[in-house]
Short mmCIF file of N, CA and C in Angstrom, two decimals:
data_model
loop_
_atom_site.label_atom_id
_atom_site.label_comp_id
_atom_site.label_asym_id
_atom_site.label_seq_id
_atom_site.Cartn_x
_atom_site.Cartn_y
_atom_site.Cartn_z
N MET A 284 112.22 101.44 110.25
CA MET A 284 111.30 101.17 109.16
C MET A 284 110.03 100.49 109.67
N GLU A 285 110.19 99.57 110.60
CA GLU A 285 109.02 98.85 111.11
C GLU A 285 108.04 99.79 111.81
N ALA A 286 108.57 100.77 112.55
CA ALA A 286 107.69 101.73 113.22
C ALA A 286 106.92 102.56 112.19
N LEU A 287 107.59 102.94 111.12
CA LEU A 287 106.93 103.69 110.06
C LEU A 287 105.83 102.86 109.40
N LEU A 288 106.15 101.59 109.12
CA LEU A 288 105.15 100.72 108.51
C LEU A 288 103.94 100.52 109.43
N ARG A 289 104.20 100.44 110.73
CA ARG A 289 103.09 100.29 111.67
C ARG A 289 102.20 101.54 111.67
N ARG A 290 102.82 102.72 111.67
CA ARG A 290 102.05 103.97 111.61
C ARG A 290 101.23 104.03 110.31
N TYR A 291 101.86 103.61 109.23
CA TYR A 291 101.18 103.60 107.93
C TYR A 291 99.99 102.64 107.96
N GLU A 292 100.22 101.45 108.49
CA GLU A 292 99.13 100.47 108.57
C GLU A 292 97.99 100.99 109.44
N GLU A 293 98.32 101.64 110.53
CA GLU A 293 97.29 102.23 111.39
C GLU A 293 96.47 103.27 110.63
N GLN A 294 97.16 104.07 109.82
CA GLN A 294 96.46 105.08 109.02
C GLN A 294 95.51 104.42 108.02
N LEU A 295 95.96 103.33 107.41
CA LEU A 295 95.10 102.61 106.47
C LEU A 295 93.87 102.04 107.17
N ILE A 296 94.07 101.54 108.39
CA ILE A 296 92.96 101.01 109.17
C ILE A 296 91.97 102.12 109.51
N LEU A 297 92.50 103.27 109.96
CA LEU A 297 91.64 104.39 110.32
C LEU A 297 90.83 104.90 109.13
N LYS A 298 91.40 104.78 107.94
CA LYS A 298 90.70 105.24 106.74
C LYS A 298 89.81 104.13 106.15
N ASN A 299 89.74 103.00 106.87
CA ASN A 299 88.86 101.89 106.52
C ASN A 299 89.20 101.23 105.17
N TYR A 300 90.49 101.10 104.88
CA TYR A 300 90.91 100.40 103.68
C TYR A 300 90.71 98.90 103.89
N ALA A 301 90.35 98.19 102.84
CA ALA A 301 90.15 96.75 102.90
C ALA A 301 91.48 96.05 103.20
N GLU A 302 91.39 94.87 103.78
CA GLU A 302 92.59 94.10 104.14
C GLU A 302 93.49 93.88 102.92
N ALA A 303 92.91 93.51 101.79
CA ALA A 303 93.71 93.27 100.58
C ALA A 303 94.42 94.54 100.13
N THR A 304 93.76 95.67 100.22
CA THR A 304 94.37 96.94 99.86
C THR A 304 95.49 97.28 100.82
N ARG A 305 95.28 97.05 102.10
CA ARG A 305 96.34 97.32 103.09
C ARG A 305 97.57 96.49 102.80
N ARG A 306 97.38 95.21 102.50
CA ARG A 306 98.53 94.35 102.18
C ARG A 306 99.25 94.85 100.93
N ALA A 307 98.50 95.20 99.90
CA ALA A 307 99.10 95.68 98.65
C ALA A 307 99.86 96.98 98.87
N TYR A 308 99.28 97.91 99.62
CA TYR A 308 99.93 99.19 99.88
C TYR A 308 101.19 99.01 100.71
N LEU A 309 101.14 98.16 101.72
CA LEU A 309 102.33 97.90 102.54
C LEU A 309 103.43 97.27 101.69
N TYR A 310 103.06 96.38 100.80
CA TYR A 310 104.03 95.76 99.91
C TYR A 310 104.66 96.81 99.00
N SER A 311 103.86 97.72 98.49
CA SER A 311 104.38 98.80 97.63
C SER A 311 105.37 99.68 98.38
N VAL A 312 105.05 100.01 99.62
CA VAL A 312 105.94 100.86 100.42
C VAL A 312 107.25 100.14 100.71
N ARG A 313 107.18 98.86 101.04
CA ARG A 313 108.42 98.08 101.27
C ARG A 313 109.27 98.02 100.01
N ARG A 314 108.63 97.79 98.86
CA ARG A 314 109.36 97.72 97.59
C ARG A 314 110.02 99.07 97.29
N TYR A 315 109.32 100.17 97.53
CA TYR A 315 109.87 101.50 97.32
C TYR A 315 111.08 101.73 98.23
N TYR A 316 110.96 101.33 99.48
CA TYR A 316 112.05 101.50 100.44
C TYR A 316 113.29 100.73 99.98
N LYS A 317 113.12 99.49 99.55
CA LYS A 317 114.26 98.69 99.07
C LYS A 317 114.88 99.32 97.83
N TRP A 318 114.04 99.82 96.93
CA TRP A 318 114.54 100.46 95.72
C TRP A 318 115.33 101.72 96.08
N CYS A 319 114.83 102.50 97.04
CA CYS A 319 115.54 103.72 97.47
C CYS A 319 116.91 103.37 98.05
N LEU A 320 116.97 102.30 98.83
CA LEU A 320 118.26 101.87 99.38
C LEU A 320 119.24 101.50 98.27
N SER A 321 118.76 100.81 97.25
CA SER A 321 119.64 100.43 96.14
C SER A 321 120.10 101.67 95.37
N GLU A 322 119.22 102.64 95.21
CA GLU A 322 119.59 103.89 94.54
C GLU A 322 120.61 104.67 95.37
N GLN A 323 120.44 104.64 96.67
CA GLN A 323 121.37 105.33 97.57
C GLN A 323 122.77 104.72 97.45
N ARG A 324 122.84 103.40 97.36
CA ARG A 324 124.13 102.73 97.21
C ARG A 324 124.80 103.10 95.89
N LYS A 325 123.98 103.40 94.88
CA LYS A 325 124.51 103.81 93.58
C LYS A 325 124.93 105.27 93.57
N GLY A 326 124.61 105.99 94.64
CA GLY A 326 124.95 107.40 94.73
C GLY A 326 123.98 108.31 94.00
N ALA A 327 122.76 107.85 93.79
CA ALA A 327 121.76 108.65 93.08
C ALA A 327 121.30 109.83 93.93
N LYS A 328 120.85 110.86 93.24
CA LYS A 328 120.32 112.04 93.93
C LYS A 328 119.01 111.69 94.62
N LYS A 329 118.75 112.34 95.75
CA LYS A 329 117.51 112.10 96.49
C LYS A 329 116.32 112.78 95.82
N LYS A 330 116.56 113.91 95.19
CA LYS A 330 115.46 114.67 94.59
C LYS A 330 114.82 113.85 93.46
N GLY A 331 113.52 113.77 93.49
CA GLY A 331 112.80 113.08 92.43
C GLY A 331 112.76 111.57 92.56
N LEU A 332 113.06 111.04 93.74
CA LEU A 332 113.08 109.58 93.91
C LEU A 332 111.73 108.95 93.59
N LEU A 333 110.67 109.52 94.10
CA LEU A 333 109.35 108.92 93.89
C LEU A 333 109.01 108.86 92.40
N ARG A 334 109.26 109.95 91.72
CA ARG A 334 108.98 109.99 90.28
C ARG A 334 109.83 108.96 89.53
N ARG A 335 111.11 108.89 89.86
CA ARG A 335 112.00 107.92 89.20
C ARG A 335 111.57 106.49 89.50
N PHE A 336 111.10 106.23 90.72
CA PHE A 336 110.63 104.89 91.08
C PHE A 336 109.44 104.49 90.21
N LEU A 337 108.48 105.39 90.06
CA LEU A 337 107.30 105.08 89.27
C LEU A 337 107.65 104.86 87.80
N VAL A 338 108.54 105.67 87.27
CA VAL A 338 109.00 105.48 85.88
C VAL A 338 109.73 104.15 85.76
N HIS A 339 110.59 103.84 86.72
CA HIS A 339 111.31 102.56 86.74
C HIS A 339 110.33 101.39 86.71
N ARG A 340 109.28 101.46 87.53
CA ARG A 340 108.29 100.37 87.59
C ARG A 340 107.61 100.21 86.23
N PHE A 341 107.24 101.31 85.60
CA PHE A 341 106.58 101.24 84.31
C PHE A 341 107.53 100.70 83.24
N GLU A 342 108.77 101.21 83.23
CA GLU A 342 109.74 100.78 82.22
C GLU A 342 110.18 99.33 82.41
N SER A 343 110.02 98.80 83.62
CA SER A 343 110.39 97.40 83.85
C SER A 343 109.26 96.45 83.46
N GLY A 344 108.21 97.00 82.84
CA GLY A 344 107.16 96.16 82.28
C GLY A 344 105.93 95.99 83.15
N LYS A 345 105.83 96.71 84.23
CA LYS A 345 104.64 96.62 85.08
C LYS A 345 103.46 97.30 84.39
N ALA A 346 102.29 96.72 84.58
CA ALA A 346 101.08 97.30 84.00
C ALA A 346 100.81 98.65 84.65
N TRP A 347 100.14 99.53 83.89
CA TRP A 347 99.85 100.85 84.43
C TRP A 347 99.02 100.76 85.71
N GLN A 348 98.13 99.78 85.81
CA GLN A 348 97.32 99.63 87.02
C GLN A 348 98.20 99.35 88.23
N THR A 349 99.26 98.58 88.03
CA THR A 349 100.20 98.27 89.12
C THR A 349 100.95 99.53 89.53
N VAL A 350 101.43 100.27 88.56
CA VAL A 350 102.16 101.52 88.85
C VAL A 350 101.23 102.52 89.53
N ASN A 351 99.99 102.57 89.10
CA ASN A 351 99.03 103.48 89.72
C ASN A 351 98.76 103.07 91.17
N GLY A 352 98.73 101.76 91.45
CA GLY A 352 98.58 101.29 92.82
C GLY A 352 99.76 101.70 93.68
N ASP A 353 100.97 101.58 93.11
CA ASP A 353 102.17 102.04 93.83
C ASP A 353 102.06 103.53 94.13
N TYR A 354 101.63 104.30 93.13
CA TYR A 354 101.49 105.75 93.30
C TYR A 354 100.51 106.07 94.42
N SER A 355 99.37 105.40 94.43
CA SER A 355 98.36 105.65 95.46
C SER A 355 98.89 105.33 96.84
N ALA A 356 99.60 104.22 96.96
CA ALA A 356 100.17 103.81 98.25
C ALA A 356 101.19 104.83 98.74
N LEU A 357 102.05 105.28 97.85
CA LEU A 357 103.12 106.20 98.24
C LEU A 357 102.59 107.62 98.47
N LYS A 358 101.58 108.00 97.72
CA LYS A 358 100.95 109.31 97.94
C LYS A 358 100.37 109.37 99.35
N LEU A 359 99.71 108.31 99.77
CA LEU A 359 99.15 108.26 101.12
C LEU A 359 100.26 108.28 102.16
N LEU A 360 101.34 107.56 101.90
CA LEU A 360 102.48 107.54 102.83
C LEU A 360 103.03 108.94 103.05
N TYR A 361 103.29 109.65 101.96
CA TYR A 361 103.86 111.00 102.08
C TYR A 361 102.85 111.97 102.67
N ALA A 362 101.62 111.92 102.20
CA ALA A 362 100.62 112.92 102.59
C ALA A 362 100.13 112.77 104.02
N GLU A 363 100.06 111.55 104.52
CA GLU A 363 99.41 111.38 105.82
C GLU A 363 100.30 110.77 106.90
N VAL A 364 101.48 110.30 106.53
CA VAL A 364 102.35 109.70 107.55
C VAL A 364 103.67 110.46 107.65
N LEU A 365 104.35 110.67 106.53
CA LEU A 365 105.67 111.31 106.58
C LEU A 365 105.60 112.82 106.77
N CYS A 366 104.69 113.48 106.08
CA CYS A 366 104.63 114.94 106.20
C CYS A 366 103.20 115.44 106.13
N PRO A 367 102.37 115.07 107.11
CA PRO A 367 100.99 115.55 107.09
C PRO A 367 100.94 117.06 107.32
N HIS A 368 100.01 117.70 106.67
CA HIS A 368 99.83 119.15 106.80
C HIS A 368 98.93 119.40 108.00
N PRO A 369 99.34 120.24 108.94
CA PRO A 369 98.53 120.46 110.15
C PRO A 369 97.12 120.94 109.86
N SER A 370 96.94 121.70 108.79
CA SER A 370 95.59 122.21 108.51
C SER A 370 94.65 121.11 108.04
N ALA A 371 95.18 119.94 107.72
CA ALA A 371 94.32 118.84 107.31
C ALA A 371 93.41 118.39 108.44
N LEU A 372 93.74 118.80 109.67
CA LEU A 372 92.92 118.43 110.81
C LEU A 372 91.68 119.31 110.93
N LEU A 373 91.64 120.40 110.18
CA LEU A 373 90.48 121.30 110.24
C LEU A 373 89.27 120.62 109.62
N CYS A 374 88.13 120.80 110.23
CA CYS A 374 86.91 120.26 109.64
C CYS A 374 86.02 121.38 109.12
N HIS A 375 86.47 122.61 109.22
CA HIS A 375 85.71 123.76 108.73
C HIS A 375 86.70 124.87 108.40
N PRO A 376 86.27 125.86 107.62
CA PRO A 376 87.16 126.97 107.28
C PRO A 376 87.57 127.75 108.52
N PRO A 377 88.69 128.44 108.48
CA PRO A 377 89.11 129.26 109.61
C PRO A 377 88.07 130.32 109.94
N PRO A 378 88.01 130.79 111.19
CA PRO A 378 87.04 131.82 111.57
C PRO A 378 87.17 133.05 110.68
N GLY A 379 86.03 133.67 110.40
CA GLY A 379 86.04 134.89 109.60
C GLY A 379 85.97 134.64 108.11
N LYS A 380 86.06 133.39 107.69
CA LYS A 380 85.99 133.08 106.26
C LYS A 380 84.57 132.65 105.90
N ARG A 381 84.16 132.99 104.70
CA ARG A 381 82.86 132.52 104.21
C ARG A 381 82.91 131.02 104.03
N HIS A 382 81.78 130.38 104.21
CA HIS A 382 81.71 128.95 103.92
C HIS A 382 81.58 128.78 102.42
N GLY A 383 82.15 127.74 101.93
CA GLY A 383 82.09 127.47 100.51
C GLY A 383 83.22 126.54 100.13
N HIS A 384 83.05 125.86 99.03
CA HIS A 384 84.02 124.85 98.60
C HIS A 384 85.42 125.43 98.45
N ARG A 385 85.54 126.57 97.79
CA ARG A 385 86.88 127.14 97.57
C ARG A 385 87.56 127.48 98.88
N ASN A 386 86.83 128.05 99.82
CA ASN A 386 87.42 128.41 101.10
C ASN A 386 87.80 127.18 101.91
N LEU A 387 86.96 126.15 101.89
CA LEU A 387 87.27 124.93 102.62
C LEU A 387 88.49 124.26 102.02
N THR A 388 88.56 124.23 100.69
CA THR A 388 89.71 123.64 100.03
C THR A 388 90.99 124.37 100.42
N ALA A 389 90.95 125.69 100.46
CA ALA A 389 92.12 126.47 100.85
C ALA A 389 92.47 126.22 102.31
N ALA A 390 91.45 126.03 103.15
CA ALA A 390 91.70 125.83 104.58
C ALA A 390 92.41 124.53 104.87
N ILE A 391 92.12 123.50 104.08
CA ILE A 391 92.76 122.21 104.35
C ILE A 391 93.98 121.99 103.48
N GLY A 392 94.33 122.98 102.67
CA GLY A 392 95.56 122.90 101.87
C GLY A 392 95.44 121.98 100.68
N ALA A 393 94.26 121.74 100.19
CA ALA A 393 94.08 120.85 99.04
C ALA A 393 94.32 121.59 97.75
#
């Protein structure tokens, strides 16, 4: 877990996130990890964990802004640390494609 958190923190630094945001996002990821462990002990299904976590946070009385912060932190974790898409490294459309917003979006998998 610590190695994952370090990779995540490095990604936040590379994307120039503020120190306060980095602390908040790391805290959200740790909280999600602990919640997943407790769900695993209960024998819960793995599918839909992220969605259930966010609903749990909202239903436990957290403000929507807090839940949205958790969502942003976890979206970055999944998208750029756990399962980054190789085409996200492209800075231009593949050869032979016209330039344009739609083609660039398709090239990076957005």
